[in-house]
Tab-separated table of C-alpha atoms (C1' of nucleotides) in Angstrom:
chain	number	residue	atom	x	y	z
K	1	MET	CA	76.846	130.837	90.926
K	2	SER	CA	79.785	131.259	88.599
K	3	LYS	CA	82.545	128.729	88.569
K	4	LEU	CA	85.236	129.321	91.098
K	5	SER	CA	88.760	129.948	90.014
K	6	LEU	CA	91.201	127.167	90.708
K	7	ILE	CA	92.750	128.867	93.683
K	8	GLU	CA	89.376	129.868	95.062
K	9	ASP	CA	88.230	126.295	94.771
K	10	LEU	CA	91.341	124.939	96.461
K	11	LYS	CA	90.975	127.445	99.238
K	12	ALA	CA	87.363	126.556	99.760
K	13	ARG	CA	88.414	122.941	100.071
K	14	GLY	CA	91.093	123.770	102.569
K	15	LEU	CA	93.685	122.324	100.273
K	16	ILE	CA	96.250	125.064	100.496
K	17	ALA	CA	98.687	125.120	103.365
K	18	GLN	CA	101.130	127.696	102.063
K	19	THR	CA	102.022	129.316	98.796
K	20	THR	CA	104.655	131.626	97.527
K	21	SER	CA	103.224	135.084	96.954
K	22	GLU	CA	99.592	134.300	96.373
K	23	GLU	CA	99.034	137.355	94.241
K	24	GLU	CA	101.739	136.393	91.826
K	25	LEU	CA	100.637	132.792	91.799
K	26	VAL	CA	97.045	133.722	90.979
K	27	GLU	CA	98.209	135.994	88.258
K	28	HIS	CA	100.531	133.341	86.893
K	29	LEU	CA	97.804	130.723	86.836
K	30	GLY	CA	95.499	133.159	85.112
K	31	SER	CA	97.995	133.950	82.417
K	32	GLY	CA	97.675	130.681	80.564
K	33	ARG	CA	98.642	127.093	80.811
K	34	VAL	CA	101.054	126.452	83.623
K	35	THR	CA	103.248	123.395	83.953
K	36	LEU	CA	103.492	122.116	87.493
K	37	TYR	CA	105.003	119.131	89.182
K	38	CYS	CA	104.774	116.983	92.217
K	39	GLY	CA	107.285	114.339	93.215
K	40	PHE	CA	106.588	110.864	94.512
K	41	ASP	CA	109.471	108.966	96.006
K	42	PRO	CA	109.427	105.202	95.678
K	43	THR	CA	109.360	104.104	99.294
K	44	ALA	CA	107.202	101.067	98.568
K	45	ASP	CA	105.842	99.197	95.599
K	46	SER	CA	102.634	101.197	95.660
K	47	LEU	CA	101.343	104.623	96.499
K	48	HIS	CA	99.108	104.890	99.522
K	49	LEU	CA	96.415	107.234	100.739
K	50	GLY	CA	98.936	109.819	101.794
K	51	HIS	CA	99.846	110.271	98.163
K	52	LEU	CA	96.290	110.580	97.024
K	53	VAL	CA	95.768	114.229	97.859
K	54	PRO	CA	98.757	115.499	95.877
K	55	LEU	CA	97.906	113.129	93.062
K	56	LEU	CA	94.363	114.432	92.907
K	57	MET	CA	95.787	117.908	93.126
K	58	LEU	CA	97.624	117.361	89.880
K	59	LYS	CA	94.346	116.258	88.425
K	60	ARG	CA	92.585	119.342	89.707
K	61	PHE	CA	95.122	121.521	87.976
K	62	GLN	CA	94.742	119.474	84.837
K	63	GLU	CA	90.992	120.000	84.920
K	64	TYR	CA	91.611	123.716	84.949
K	65	GLY	CA	93.733	123.437	81.846
K	66	HIS	CA	97.195	123.206	83.321
K	67	ARG	CA	99.845	120.635	82.585
K	68	PRO	CA	100.922	118.355	85.418
K	69	ILE	CA	104.165	116.470	85.673
K	70	ALA	CA	104.236	113.502	87.978
K	71	LEU	CA	107.804	112.966	88.983
K	72	VAL	CA	108.890	109.590	90.216
K	73	GLY	CA	111.866	109.921	92.506
K	74	GLY	CA	114.050	107.161	91.201
K	75	ALA	CA	117.065	109.150	92.377
K	76	THR	CA	115.741	110.842	95.495
K	77	GLY	CA	114.298	107.501	96.554
K	78	LEU	CA	117.845	106.222	96.758
K	79	ILE	CA	118.736	108.944	99.230
K	80	GLY	CA	115.720	109.335	101.514
K	81	ASP	CA	113.973	112.546	102.443
K	82	PRO	CA	114.836	113.620	106.010
K	83	SER	CA	112.042	116.210	106.169
K	84	PHE	CA	110.428	116.026	109.586
K	85	LYS	CA	111.533	112.455	109.993
K	86	ALA	CA	112.667	111.689	113.491
K	87	GLN	CA	115.206	109.133	112.420
K	88	GLU	CA	117.655	108.348	109.708
K	89	ARG	CA	116.157	106.025	107.174
K	90	GLN	CA	117.317	102.685	105.998
K	91	LEU	CA	118.654	102.839	102.470
K	92	ASN	CA	117.018	100.554	99.967
K	93	SER	CA	119.022	98.795	97.306
K	94	ALA	CA	119.173	100.258	93.827
K	95	GLU	CA	117.331	97.301	92.343
K	96	VAL	CA	114.490	97.615	94.779
K	97	VAL	CA	114.132	101.340	94.211
K	98	GLN	CA	114.222	100.766	90.478
K	99	ASP	CA	111.525	98.185	90.777
K	100	TRP	CA	109.373	100.386	92.978
K	101	SER	CA	109.841	103.312	90.616
K	102	ASN	CA	108.356	101.229	87.839
K	103	CYS	CA	105.448	100.254	90.027
K	104	LEU	CA	104.689	103.880	90.824
K	105	LYS	CA	104.977	104.858	87.199
K	106	ARG	CA	102.413	102.301	86.229
K	107	GLN	CA	100.117	103.341	89.007
K	108	ILE	CA	100.321	107.048	88.390
K	109	SER	CA	99.680	106.630	84.713
K	110	GLN	CA	96.324	105.076	85.497
K	111	PHE	CA	95.357	108.218	87.282
K	112	ILE	CA	96.227	111.072	85.093
K	113	GLU	CA	95.808	111.367	81.368
K	114	PHE	CA	99.257	111.162	79.916
K	115	ASN	CA	98.540	110.179	76.385
K	116	ASP	CA	96.644	113.160	75.041
K	117	ASN	CA	98.891	115.399	73.029
K	118	GLY	CA	100.567	117.958	75.183
K	119	GLY	CA	99.002	116.312	78.210
K	120	ALA	CA	100.575	115.348	81.461
K	121	ILE	CA	104.155	114.187	81.715
K	122	LEU	CA	105.594	111.324	83.672
K	123	ALA	CA	109.236	111.818	84.569
K	124	ASN	CA	111.878	110.163	86.670
K	125	ASN	CA	114.591	112.210	88.285
K	126	TYR	CA	116.982	109.315	87.945
K	127	ASP	CA	117.229	110.316	84.291
K	128	TRP	CA	119.051	113.554	84.997
K	129	THR	CA	120.683	112.705	88.275
K	130	SER	CA	122.363	109.385	87.739
K	131	ASN	CA	124.963	110.655	85.326
K	132	VAL	CA	125.993	113.786	87.171
K	133	ASP	CA	129.521	113.286	88.462
K	134	VAL	CA	130.530	114.393	91.920
K	135	LEU	CA	132.661	117.303	90.893
K	136	SER	CA	130.058	118.791	88.603
K	137	PHE	CA	127.494	118.288	91.301
K	138	LEU	CA	129.589	120.107	93.851
K	139	ARG	CA	130.733	122.886	91.555
K	140	ASP	CA	127.646	123.531	89.470
K	141	ILE	CA	124.882	122.781	91.899
K	142	GLY	CA	126.295	122.618	95.404
K	143	LYS	CA	127.877	126.014	95.060
K	144	HIS	CA	124.436	127.598	95.037
K	145	PHE	CA	123.548	126.243	98.428
K	146	SER	CA	124.427	127.792	101.719
K	147	VAL	CA	124.906	125.262	104.456
K	148	ASN	CA	123.861	127.886	106.960
K	149	LYS	CA	120.547	128.094	105.212
K	150	MET	CA	120.220	124.362	104.838
K	151	ILE	CA	120.707	123.609	108.493
K	152	SER	CA	118.286	126.295	109.550
K	153	LYS	CA	115.442	124.639	107.660
K	154	GLU	CA	112.682	123.567	109.978
K	155	SER	CA	112.433	120.209	108.239
K	156	VAL	CA	115.857	119.093	109.378
K	157	LYS	CA	116.111	121.163	112.512
K	158	GLN	CA	114.910	118.538	114.906
K	159	ARG	CA	117.363	116.076	113.466
K	160	ILE	CA	120.179	118.500	113.978
K	161	GLU	CA	119.127	119.838	117.342
K	162	ARG	CA	117.435	116.925	118.939
K	163	GLU	CA	119.504	114.946	121.311
K	164	GLY	CA	119.810	111.294	120.474
K	165	GLU	CA	119.385	111.736	116.747
K	166	GLY	CA	121.516	112.875	113.902
K	167	ILE	CA	121.456	113.235	110.190
K	168	SER	CA	123.807	111.736	107.676
K	169	PHE	CA	125.342	113.799	104.934
K	170	THR	CA	123.407	111.628	102.505
K	171	GLU	CA	120.038	112.674	103.791
K	172	PHE	CA	121.188	116.199	104.357
K	173	THR	CA	121.918	116.377	100.648
K	174	TYR	CA	118.379	115.423	99.778
K	175	GLN	CA	117.155	118.982	99.559
K	176	ILE	CA	119.790	119.743	96.988
K	177	LEU	CA	118.669	116.863	94.828
K	178	GLN	CA	115.064	117.888	95.004
K	179	SER	CA	115.952	121.468	94.231
K	180	TYR	CA	117.858	120.238	91.238
K	181	ASP	CA	114.725	118.446	90.039
K	182	TYR	CA	112.832	121.699	89.996
K	183	GLN	CA	115.627	123.431	88.156
K	184	LYS	CA	115.788	120.640	85.633
K	185	LEU	CA	112.030	120.487	85.092
K	186	ASN	CA	111.961	124.219	84.677
K	187	GLU	CA	114.619	123.973	82.031
K	188	LEU	CA	113.164	120.949	80.246
K	189	TYR	CA	109.444	121.620	80.435
K	190	ASP	CA	109.093	125.196	81.553
K	191	CYS	CA	107.747	123.957	84.837
K	192	THR	CA	106.922	126.938	87.048
K	193	LEU	CA	105.054	125.502	89.996
K	194	GLN	CA	105.875	122.767	92.417
K	195	ILE	CA	103.302	121.311	94.755
K	196	GLY	CA	103.728	118.912	97.627
K	197	GLY	CA	102.759	118.092	101.177
K	198	SER	CA	103.334	120.768	103.770
K	199	ASP	CA	106.443	118.894	104.888
K	200	GLN	CA	107.902	119.706	101.472
K	201	TRP	CA	107.901	123.445	101.909
K	202	GLY	CA	111.590	123.591	102.690
K	203	ASN	CA	112.505	121.478	99.716
K	204	ILE	CA	110.243	123.494	97.449
K	205	THR	CA	111.636	126.866	98.452
K	206	GLY	CA	115.093	125.434	98.013
K	207	GLY	CA	114.173	124.547	94.455
K	208	ILE	CA	112.669	127.938	93.776
K	209	GLU	CA	115.913	129.550	94.787
K	210	LEU	CA	117.998	127.251	92.664
K	211	VAL	CA	115.825	127.985	89.629
K	212	ARG	CA	116.289	131.674	90.202
K	213	ARG	CA	120.031	131.332	90.494
K	214	MET	CA	120.646	128.903	87.681
K	215	ASN	CA	117.867	129.758	85.262
K	216	GLY	CA	117.242	133.325	86.296
K	217	ARG	CA	113.541	132.694	86.549
K	218	SER	CA	111.018	133.274	89.263
K	219	VAL	CA	108.887	130.220	89.914
K	220	HIS	CA	106.213	129.249	92.409
K	221	GLY	CA	105.410	126.774	95.117
K	222	LEU	CA	102.305	125.526	96.863
K	223	THR	CA	101.876	123.048	99.661
K	224	LEU	CA	98.917	120.989	100.752
K	225	PRO	CA	97.897	120.558	104.345
K	226	LEU	CA	98.697	117.445	106.245
K	227	ILE	CA	95.568	115.322	106.433
K	228	THR	CA	94.671	114.933	110.057
K	229	LYS	CA	91.950	113.121	111.874
K	230	SER	CA	89.802	114.712	114.514
K	231	ASP	CA	90.831	112.174	117.118
K	232	GLY	CA	94.510	112.817	116.577
K	233	THR	CA	95.385	109.395	115.237
K	234	LYS	CA	97.179	109.029	111.974
K	235	PHE	CA	95.132	109.233	108.834
K	236	GLY	CA	95.199	106.412	106.318
K	237	LYS	CA	95.970	103.507	108.559
K	238	THR	CA	93.943	100.443	109.273
K	239	GLU	CA	94.565	97.335	111.259
K	240	GLY	CA	96.477	95.908	108.353
K	241	GLY	CA	98.687	98.974	108.050
K	242	ALA	CA	98.614	101.525	105.263
K	243	VAL	CA	95.738	101.777	102.853
K	244	TRP	CA	97.289	101.244	99.433
K	245	LEU	CA	96.097	102.367	96.066
K	246	ASP	CA	97.151	99.080	94.527
K	247	PRO	CA	94.065	96.834	94.463
K	248	LYS	CA	96.263	93.830	95.036
K	249	LYS	CA	97.495	95.280	98.318
K	250	THR	CA	94.235	96.815	99.487
K	251	SER	CA	91.185	95.388	97.792
K	252	PRO	CA	88.586	97.821	96.470
K	253	TYR	CA	86.208	96.340	99.026
K	254	ALA	CA	88.591	97.094	101.894
K	255	PHE	CA	89.217	100.501	100.375
K	256	TYR	CA	85.507	101.235	100.197
K	257	GLN	CA	85.072	100.063	103.770
K	258	PHE	CA	87.870	102.304	104.924
K	259	TRP	CA	86.074	105.380	103.692
K	260	LEU	CA	82.710	104.192	104.878
K	261	GLN	CA	84.066	104.123	108.413
K	262	THR	CA	85.169	107.739	108.369
K	263	PRO	CA	84.148	109.524	111.570
K	264	ASP	CA	81.473	112.209	111.244
K	265	ALA	CA	83.899	114.802	112.457
K	266	ASP	CA	86.125	114.248	109.434
K	267	VAL	CA	83.842	113.248	106.643
K	268	TYR	CA	82.936	116.637	105.194
K	269	ARG	CA	86.526	117.769	105.190
K	270	PHE	CA	87.512	114.558	103.483
K	271	LEU	CA	84.836	115.039	100.846
K	272	LYS	CA	86.510	118.313	100.016
K	273	PHE	CA	89.976	116.804	99.995
K	274	PHE	CA	89.377	113.563	98.187
K	275	THR	CA	86.527	114.135	95.759
K	276	PHE	CA	85.785	116.411	92.858
K	277	LEU	CA	82.325	117.244	94.101
K	278	ASP	CA	81.675	120.978	94.192
K	279	VAL	CA	82.209	122.572	97.539
K	280	ALA	CA	78.668	123.903	97.361
K	281	ARG	CA	77.396	120.390	96.832
K	282	ILE	CA	79.383	119.106	99.802
K	283	GLU	CA	77.987	121.830	101.987
K	284	ALA	CA	74.517	120.878	100.866
K	285	ILE	CA	75.190	117.271	101.831
K	286	GLU	CA	76.316	118.395	105.233
K	287	ALA	CA	73.220	120.491	105.713
K	288	GLU	CA	70.985	117.617	104.699
K	289	ASP	CA	72.719	115.228	107.045
K	290	GLN	CA	72.299	117.643	109.867
K	291	ALA	CA	68.656	118.180	109.148
K	292	ARG	CA	68.015	114.468	109.105
K	293	GLU	CA	68.186	112.535	112.315
K	294	GLY	CA	70.454	109.547	112.479
K	295	ARG	CA	72.914	108.185	110.072
K	296	PRO	CA	74.534	110.607	107.635
K	297	GLU	CA	74.868	110.016	103.932
K	298	ALA	CA	78.287	111.607	103.682
K	299	GLN	CA	80.324	108.487	104.395
K	300	ARG	CA	78.570	106.566	101.663
K	301	ILE	CA	79.067	109.325	99.162
K	302	LEU	CA	82.702	109.690	100.128
K	303	ALA	CA	83.340	105.966	99.853
K	304	GLU	CA	81.677	105.781	96.478
K	305	GLU	CA	83.397	108.795	95.026
K	306	VAL	CA	86.891	107.887	96.111
K	307	THR	CA	86.587	104.210	95.277
K	308	ARG	CA	85.363	105.104	91.819
K	309	LEU	CA	88.163	107.575	91.392
K	310	VAL	CA	90.857	105.119	92.378
K	311	HIS	CA	89.497	101.764	91.267
K	312	GLY	CA	86.794	102.519	88.720
K	313	ASP	CA	83.109	101.777	88.381
K	314	ASP	CA	83.313	98.007	88.221
K	315	ALA	CA	85.378	97.707	91.358
K	316	LEU	CA	83.041	100.082	93.127
K	317	ALA	CA	80.077	97.969	92.119
K	318	GLY	CA	81.837	94.913	93.512
K	319	ALA	CA	82.645	96.648	96.768
K	320	ARG	CA	79.056	97.746	97.138
K	321	ARG	CA	77.769	94.262	96.390
K	322	ILE	CA	79.864	92.776	99.151
K	323	THR	CA	78.939	95.504	101.575
K	324	GLU	CA	75.263	95.076	100.798
K	325	ALA	CA	75.456	91.318	101.249
K	326	LEU	CA	77.446	91.350	104.465
K	327	PHE	CA	75.995	94.265	106.320
K	328	SER	CA	72.345	93.992	105.412
K	329	GLY	CA	72.030	91.455	108.196
K	330	ASP	CA	70.299	88.950	106.010
K	331	HIS	CA	72.439	86.425	104.224
K	332	SER	CA	69.569	84.206	103.219
K	333	THR	CA	69.030	86.098	100.012
K	334	LEU	CA	72.435	85.090	98.721
K	335	ASP	CA	72.449	82.262	96.239
K	336	ALA	CA	75.396	80.104	95.299
K	337	ASP	CA	76.463	82.428	92.523
K	338	ASP	CA	76.400	85.342	94.908
K	339	TYR	CA	78.853	83.595	97.185
K	340	ALA	CA	81.183	82.957	94.310
K	341	GLN	CA	80.806	86.579	93.288
K	342	LEU	CA	81.758	87.796	96.753
K	343	GLN	CA	85.107	86.214	96.334
K	344	LEU	CA	85.551	87.627	92.856
K	345	ASP	CA	84.639	91.054	94.183
K	346	GLY	CA	87.486	90.929	96.618
K	347	LEU	CA	86.086	89.574	99.847
K	348	PRO	CA	88.987	87.802	101.550
K	349	ALA	CA	88.523	84.082	101.065
K	350	SER	CA	90.321	80.864	101.886
K	351	GLN	CA	89.864	77.204	101.299
K	352	VAL	CA	89.008	75.120	104.316
K	353	PRO	CA	91.998	72.877	105.091
K	354	ALA	CA	91.463	69.203	104.364
K	355	GLU	CA	92.449	67.987	107.818
K	356	LEU	CA	90.431	69.647	110.555
K	357	ALA	CA	90.460	67.078	113.327
K	358	ASP	CA	93.152	68.627	115.518
K	359	LEU	CA	92.999	72.139	114.199
K	360	PRO	CA	91.815	74.714	116.722
K	361	LEU	CA	89.698	77.543	115.361
K	362	THR	CA	92.248	79.949	116.711
K	363	THR	CA	94.871	78.525	114.399
K	364	LEU	CA	92.522	78.131	111.485
K	365	LEU	CA	91.362	81.730	111.561
K	366	THR	CA	94.799	83.105	112.227
K	367	GLU	CA	96.255	81.277	109.286
K	368	ALA	CA	93.475	82.518	107.054
K	369	GLY	CA	94.425	86.039	108.070
K	370	VAL	CA	91.178	86.828	109.868
K	371	ALA	CA	93.140	87.716	112.988
K	372	THR	CA	96.801	88.232	113.671
K	373	SER	CA	97.096	85.943	116.648
K	374	GLY	CA	95.250	83.113	118.295
K	375	LYS	CA	94.809	85.291	121.336
K	376	GLN	CA	92.642	87.688	119.406
K	377	VAL	CA	90.487	84.857	118.145
K	378	LYS	CA	90.219	83.477	121.640
K	379	ASP	CA	89.140	86.828	122.971
K	380	ALA	CA	86.561	87.105	120.227
K	381	LEU	CA	85.253	83.587	120.873
K	382	GLN	CA	84.837	84.406	124.534
K	383	ARG	CA	82.797	87.448	123.688
K	384	SER	CA	80.626	85.727	121.138
K	385	ALA	CA	82.207	87.792	118.419
K	386	VAL	CA	82.836	84.898	116.056
K	387	VAL	CA	79.925	84.018	113.843
K	388	ILE	CA	79.986	81.211	111.318
K	389	ASN	CA	77.115	81.158	108.859
K	390	ASP	CA	75.031	83.322	111.156
K	391	GLU	CA	75.659	81.090	114.117
K	392	VAL	CA	77.518	82.395	117.135
K	393	CYS	CA	80.505	80.273	117.970
K	394	SER	CA	81.767	80.074	121.520
K	395	LEU	CA	85.121	79.159	122.972
K	396	ASP	CA	84.168	75.587	123.818
K	397	ARG	CA	83.822	74.852	120.137
K	398	ASN	CA	87.385	75.838	119.490
K	399	MET	CA	88.406	72.246	118.809
K	400	ASP	CA	85.289	71.547	116.829
K	401	ALA	CA	86.357	72.820	113.433
K	402	ALA	CA	85.550	69.517	111.772
K	403	THR	CA	81.859	69.871	112.584
K	404	LEU	CA	81.657	73.586	112.080
K	405	PHE	CA	83.224	73.339	108.656
K	406	SER	CA	81.605	70.121	107.508
K	407	LYS	CA	79.849	69.813	104.207
K	408	GLU	CA	76.570	69.460	106.074
K	409	SER	CA	76.811	72.826	107.746
K	410	ALA	CA	78.026	74.607	104.646
K	411	ARG	CA	75.853	76.900	102.573
K	412	PHE	CA	75.244	75.289	99.212
K	413	GLU	CA	77.533	72.520	100.447
K	414	ARG	CA	80.520	74.780	99.941
K	415	PHE	CA	80.501	78.121	101.659
K	416	PHE	CA	81.034	79.474	105.135
K	417	LEU	CA	80.717	83.115	105.955
K	418	VAL	CA	82.823	83.838	108.977
K	419	LYS	CA	82.455	87.070	110.856
K	420	LEU	CA	84.873	88.227	113.516
K	421	GLY	CA	83.708	91.295	115.311
K	422	LYS	CA	81.325	93.656	113.636
K	423	LYS	CA	83.251	94.433	110.531
K	424	LYS	CA	85.622	91.649	109.649
K	425	HIS	CA	84.267	89.090	107.218
K	426	HIS	CA	85.936	86.163	105.591
K	427	LEU	CA	84.650	83.579	103.177
K	428	PHE	CA	85.688	79.963	103.531
K	429	TYR	CA	84.943	77.366	100.905
K	430	LEU	CA	85.360	73.627	100.605
R	1	G	C1'	140.975	108.822	118.511
R	2	G	C1'	139.291	110.717	123.671
R	3	U	C1'	135.209	111.585	127.122
R	4	G	C1'	130.237	111.081	128.501
R	5	A	C1'	125.142	109.171	127.738
R	6	G	C1'	122.380	105.327	125.843
R	7	G	C1'	120.290	100.514	123.283
R	8	U	C1'	113.644	97.207	127.307
R	9	U	C1'	107.952	93.942	124.493
R	10	C	C1'	104.343	98.084	117.955
R	11	C	C1'	105.801	103.375	119.851
R	12	C	C1'	107.040	106.394	124.174
R	13	G	C1'	108.890	105.023	128.738
R	14	A	C1'	109.563	102.607	134.037
R	15	G	C1'	112.357	98.705	135.909
R	16	U	C1'	119.213	97.971	138.604
R	17	G	C1'	119.620	90.099	141.546
R	18	G	C1'	114.049	86.588	142.849
R	19	C	C1'	107.365	89.367	144.025
R	20	C	C1'	109.111	90.475	135.873
R	21	A	C1'	106.067	88.304	130.322
R	22	A	C1'	108.273	93.031	132.734
R	23	A	C1'	104.778	99.615	135.785
R	24	G	C1'	102.473	103.692	133.199
R	25	G	C1'	100.854	106.074	128.735
R	26	G	C1'	99.821	105.819	123.457
R	27	A	C1'	98.414	102.892	119.336
R	28	U	C1'	95.719	98.494	118.176
R	29	C	C1'	91.831	94.576	118.671
R	30	A	C1'	87.194	92.773	120.911
R	31	G	C1'	82.462	93.531	124.014
R	32	A	C1'	78.352	96.908	125.758
R	33	C	C1'	75.970	101.470	123.848
R	34	U	C1'	75.199	103.286	118.657
R	35	G	C1'	74.643	104.634	112.855
R	36	U	C1'	79.933	99.600	109.998
R	37	A	C1'	80.459	107.263	113.474
R	38	A	C1'	82.179	109.816	117.960
R	39	A	C1'	82.349	109.842	123.247
R	40	U	C1'	82.088	106.574	127.446
R	41	C	C1'	82.628	102.031	130.219
R	42	U	C1'	84.772	96.876	130.102
R	43	G	C1'	88.322	93.261	128.498
R	44	A	C1'	92.645	91.730	125.605
R	45	C	C1'	97.265	93.297	124.094
R	46	G	C1'	105.145	88.221	123.306
R	47	C	C1'	103.572	83.187	121.322
R	48	G	C1'	100.500	78.835	122.279
R	49	C	C1'	93.210	75.920	122.616
R	50	G	C1'	96.205	74.067	126.661
R	51	A	C1'	100.385	72.046	129.576
R	52	G	C1'	103.786	75.388	128.504
R	53	C	C1'	107.357	78.070	125.446
R	54	U	C1'	110.428	82.319	123.905
R	55	U	C1'	111.930	87.889	125.212
R	56	C	C1'	114.736	93.139	127.579
R	57	G	C1'	121.462	95.170	121.402
R	58	G	C1'	125.066	90.480	120.783
R	59	U	C1'	128.210	86.649	122.865
R	60	G	C1'	130.208	84.432	126.946
R	61	G	C1'	130.492	84.383	132.426
R	62	U	C1'	129.128	84.926	137.955
R	63	U	C1'	124.806	82.991	140.674
R	64	C	C1'	120.253	78.188	143.177
R	65	G	C1'	118.261	82.395	140.270
R	66	A	C1'	119.899	88.014	135.695
R	67	A	C1'	116.420	92.829	131.839
R	68	U	C1'	119.129	93.799	136.310
R	69	C	C1'	126.168	91.941	138.273
R	70	C	C1'	131.065	91.001	135.290
R	71	A	C1'	133.929	90.659	130.479
R	72	C	C1'	134.287	91.406	125.534
R	73	C	C1'	131.822	92.940	121.163
R	74	C	C1'	128.173	95.633	117.992
R	75	C	C1'	125.199	99.987	117.263
R	76	U	C1'	123.373	105.160	118.322
R	77	C	C1'	124.003	110.013	120.173
R	78	A	C1'	126.543	114.335	122.382
R	79	C	C1'	130.908	116.994	123.402
R	80	C	C1'	136.067	117.335	122.529
R	81	A	C1'	140.195	116.324	119.207
RNA sequence: GGUGAGGUUCCCGAGUGGCCAAAGGGAUCAGACUGUAAAUCUGACGCGCGAGCUUCGGUGGUUCGAAUCCACCCCUCACCA
């Protein structure tokens, strides 16, 4: 089978929500190296899973010989994108946004090759936005925008029409800023394609129009589908909140586990979205899983591929080591070094407090971050869901931390493997 | 500036003097069943091992007793100007 064209591949993966004239886009992409961009607004100090698909998209284009620009929204992040948001957003201070912008820059640069000559570009829209004065903005840029058109955009419609909500001028202006980015990137780098989540369609078309008006050029846009889960819940969330790409915020082990727990109904789609495996290969995996009774392989493959992509081989190895040790059901094979390694690999770990006499387990485990409240621990204790070093711990031992965590009951006189529920593990050490 | 509608526990949303830690739904967590899946059933779901403690925009007040009544204030929205 011959290699698919980029667009064919993206289509096969279900990665295209909408595009401007597909014919023209295909032709454009076939005509040589295209420069494209995708923006990432600094709304936190790290990107999360929601950003991963567009980020990988840039990479996909790069693999097909195009030149990606990752744009950090140092300016737009100060304003806040209203697209499909139900409520006005809280403005973050300039310092914070600045700081977050730097974080994102660092993170993105680990992902895409920026250093090869003529390779990808990392930009920040603050660079060309911060020094535009109001009057120039209004006269040179604002003049190209029709308010009638702006308010009819689907992305802000609910904010304008919905009772009980409104939109500030600040956020309303966002689409102008983003359009200006496209215009600027077109001018500076000959950027002719903008990609983004499907919620960005309005902003993208706005930019396309501005480029046409100001630069007299016809450029393109492409949006990616919103990643949904089969059960309707939000993708990319765990108990602890968002799944971050920063290993300090979400450990590679937790990251690996997240993917491993993907429901069957989603896993093959996710393989197409989040990995670079050929679509044909993914379909083969699906067929094999179906032919075999019982547990599918897809989750494991997905977890390995994505963890490697985001955190690298070493981190993946660590995540697998922990998983192997904790979920094999047999902890007896672990030696003292293995326990130490678990911690190094990113298994959550805490030191056992010195004074245990009056410390209930509920408090101890809550403070270690195993659960968010004593109530949860209590519930788990009642249901025999708390296991310390392979021994089920019941509620009546709640006040018995001193014995449970004594040197005598420790593994190798130091370690305690605490399990809450089926999946939550925590290492305690003396 | 005027008029009207609102601000309830993570979210939606009931509750208009005691029976309210506050209905119902969602989300979440745990148990059974499984495959670290889904579906289903069960339990938990402000905090606390517990006695108990702290909530219903804010501050005061009325009352034996307030999320519920009163006053003032803050915030949001809509319409009008």
